[in-house]
């Protein structure tokens, strides 16, 4: 079971350029495509669409890859 994150939560994650942070914009509980890539998701193992504070771009991540930041 992954972390329970909600829309608007601030999170951080690792990238090839180092750690970055942003905001959860959507929780996915069914398989989906994002930027041409297929992702699996379920109620027990959701994925999240996040927006980077640095670049403004969006990415999809499993909950296990995200760390919730304190408000």
PDB file of C-alpha atoms in Angstrom:
ATOM      1  CA  UNK A   1       0.000   0.000   0.000  1.00  0.00           C
ATOM      2  CA  UNK A   2       1.386   3.394  -0.947  1.00  0.00           C
ATOM      3  CA  UNK A   3       1.194   6.680   0.871  1.00  0.00           C
ATOM      4  CA  UNK A   4      -2.163   8.423   1.031  1.00  0.00           C
ATOM      5  CA  UNK A   5      -1.595  11.622  -0.948  1.00  0.00           C
ATOM      6  CA  UNK A   6      -4.237  14.100  -2.066  1.00  0.00           C
ATOM      7  CA  UNK A   7      -4.542  16.838  -4.656  1.00  0.00           C
ATOM      8  CA  UNK A   8      -2.667  19.904  -3.424  1.00  0.00           C
ATOM      9  CA  UNK A   9      -0.158  17.998  -1.268  1.00  0.00           C
ATOM     10  CA  UNK A  10       3.439  19.220  -1.622  1.00  0.00           C
ATOM     11  CA  UNK A  11       5.820  16.365  -2.375  1.00  0.00           C
ATOM     12  CA  UNK A  12       9.438  15.738  -3.342  1.00  0.00           C
ATOM     13  CA  UNK A  13      10.987  13.077  -5.582  1.00  0.00           C
ATOM     14  CA  UNK A  14      14.293  12.080  -7.139  1.00  0.00           C
ATOM     15  CA  UNK A  15      15.178  13.027 -10.730  1.00  0.00           C
ATOM     16  CA  UNK A  16      18.364  12.419 -12.724  1.00  0.00           C
ATOM     17  CA  UNK A  17      19.277  16.061 -11.959  1.00  0.00           C
ATOM     18  CA  UNK A  18      18.689  15.626  -8.213  1.00  0.00           C
ATOM     19  CA  UNK A  19      15.838  15.967  -5.758  1.00  0.00           C
ATOM     20  CA  UNK A  20      12.960  18.243  -6.742  1.00  0.00           C
ATOM     21  CA  UNK A  21       9.596  19.196  -5.329  1.00  0.00           C
ATOM     22  CA  UNK A  22       6.140  20.069  -6.515  1.00  0.00           C
ATOM     23  CA  UNK A  23       2.448  19.517  -6.009  1.00  0.00           C
ATOM     24  CA  UNK A  24       0.075  16.589  -6.528  1.00  0.00           C
ATOM     25  CA  UNK A  25      -2.488  17.586  -9.158  1.00  0.00           C
ATOM     26  CA  UNK A  26      -4.268  14.252  -9.651  1.00  0.00           C
ATOM     27  CA  UNK A  27      -4.533  10.773  -8.128  1.00  0.00           C
ATOM     28  CA  UNK A  28      -4.921   7.886 -10.610  1.00  0.00           C
ATOM     29  CA  UNK A  29      -6.450   4.548  -9.606  1.00  0.00           C
ATOM     30  CA  UNK A  30      -6.806   3.015 -13.088  1.00  0.00           C
ATOM     31  CA  UNK A  31      -4.186   2.348 -15.774  1.00  0.00           C
ATOM     32  CA  UNK A  32      -3.465   5.455 -17.851  1.00  0.00           C
ATOM     33  CA  UNK A  33      -1.103   7.135 -20.312  1.00  0.00           C
ATOM     34  CA  UNK A  34       0.928  10.259 -19.592  1.00  0.00           C
ATOM     35  CA  UNK A  35       3.314  11.878 -22.077  1.00  0.00           C
ATOM     36  CA  UNK A  36       3.108   8.802 -24.318  1.00  0.00           C
ATOM     37  CA  UNK A  37       4.018   6.320 -21.570  1.00  0.00           C
ATOM     38  CA  UNK A  38       1.716   3.681 -20.091  1.00  0.00           C
ATOM     39  CA  UNK A  39       1.327   3.528 -16.315  1.00  0.00           C
ATOM     40  CA  UNK A  40      -0.423   1.014 -14.099  1.00  0.00           C
ATOM     41  CA  UNK A  41      -2.463   2.123 -11.123  1.00  0.00           C
ATOM     42  CA  UNK A  42      -5.110   0.671  -8.829  1.00  0.00           C
ATOM     43  CA  UNK A  43      -6.997   1.542  -5.657  1.00  0.00           C
ATOM     44  CA  UNK A  44      -4.347  -0.341  -3.661  1.00  0.00           C
ATOM     45  CA  UNK A  45      -1.382   1.110  -5.590  1.00  0.00           C
ATOM     46  CA  UNK A  46      -2.319   4.520  -7.026  1.00  0.00           C
ATOM     47  CA  UNK A  47      -0.144   6.746  -9.182  1.00  0.00           C
ATOM     48  CA  UNK A  48       0.002  10.513  -8.997  1.00  0.00           C
ATOM     49  CA  UNK A  49       0.378  13.314 -11.526  1.00  0.00           C
ATOM     50  CA  UNK A  50       2.658  15.971 -10.064  1.00  0.00           C
ATOM     51  CA  UNK A  51       3.719  19.421 -11.250  1.00  0.00           C
ATOM     52  CA  UNK A  52       7.331  20.463 -10.691  1.00  0.00           C
ATOM     53  CA  UNK A  53       7.846  23.788  -8.894  1.00  0.00           C
ATOM     54  CA  UNK A  54      11.093  24.323 -10.842  1.00  0.00           C
ATOM     55  CA  UNK A  55      10.022  23.578 -14.414  1.00  0.00           C
ATOM     56  CA  UNK A  56       6.235  23.657 -14.285  1.00  0.00           C
ATOM     57  CA  UNK A  57       6.120  20.361 -16.186  1.00  0.00           C
ATOM     58  CA  UNK A  58       4.031  17.391 -15.111  1.00  0.00           C
ATOM     59  CA  UNK A  59       5.120  13.826 -14.458  1.00  0.00           C
ATOM     60  CA  UNK A  60       3.526  10.603 -13.261  1.00  0.00           C
ATOM     61  CA  UNK A  61       4.911   8.771 -10.214  1.00  0.00           C
ATOM     62  CA  UNK A  62       3.947   5.888  -7.975  1.00  0.00           C
ATOM     63  CA  UNK A  63       3.261   6.893  -4.386  1.00  0.00           C
ATOM     64  CA  UNK A  64       6.363   4.999  -3.258  1.00  0.00           C
ATOM     65  CA  UNK A  65       8.545   7.462  -5.236  1.00  0.00           C
ATOM     66  CA  UNK A  66       7.041  10.532  -3.526  1.00  0.00           C
ATOM     67  CA  UNK A  67       7.764  11.998  -0.100  1.00  0.00           C
ATOM     68  CA  UNK A  68       5.095  14.240   1.395  1.00  0.00           C
ATOM     69  CA  UNK A  69       6.458  17.585   2.589  1.00  0.00           C
ATOM     70  CA  UNK A  70       5.229  19.434   5.650  1.00  0.00           C
ATOM     71  CA  UNK A  71       3.040  22.450   4.895  1.00  0.00           C
TER      72      UNK A  71
END
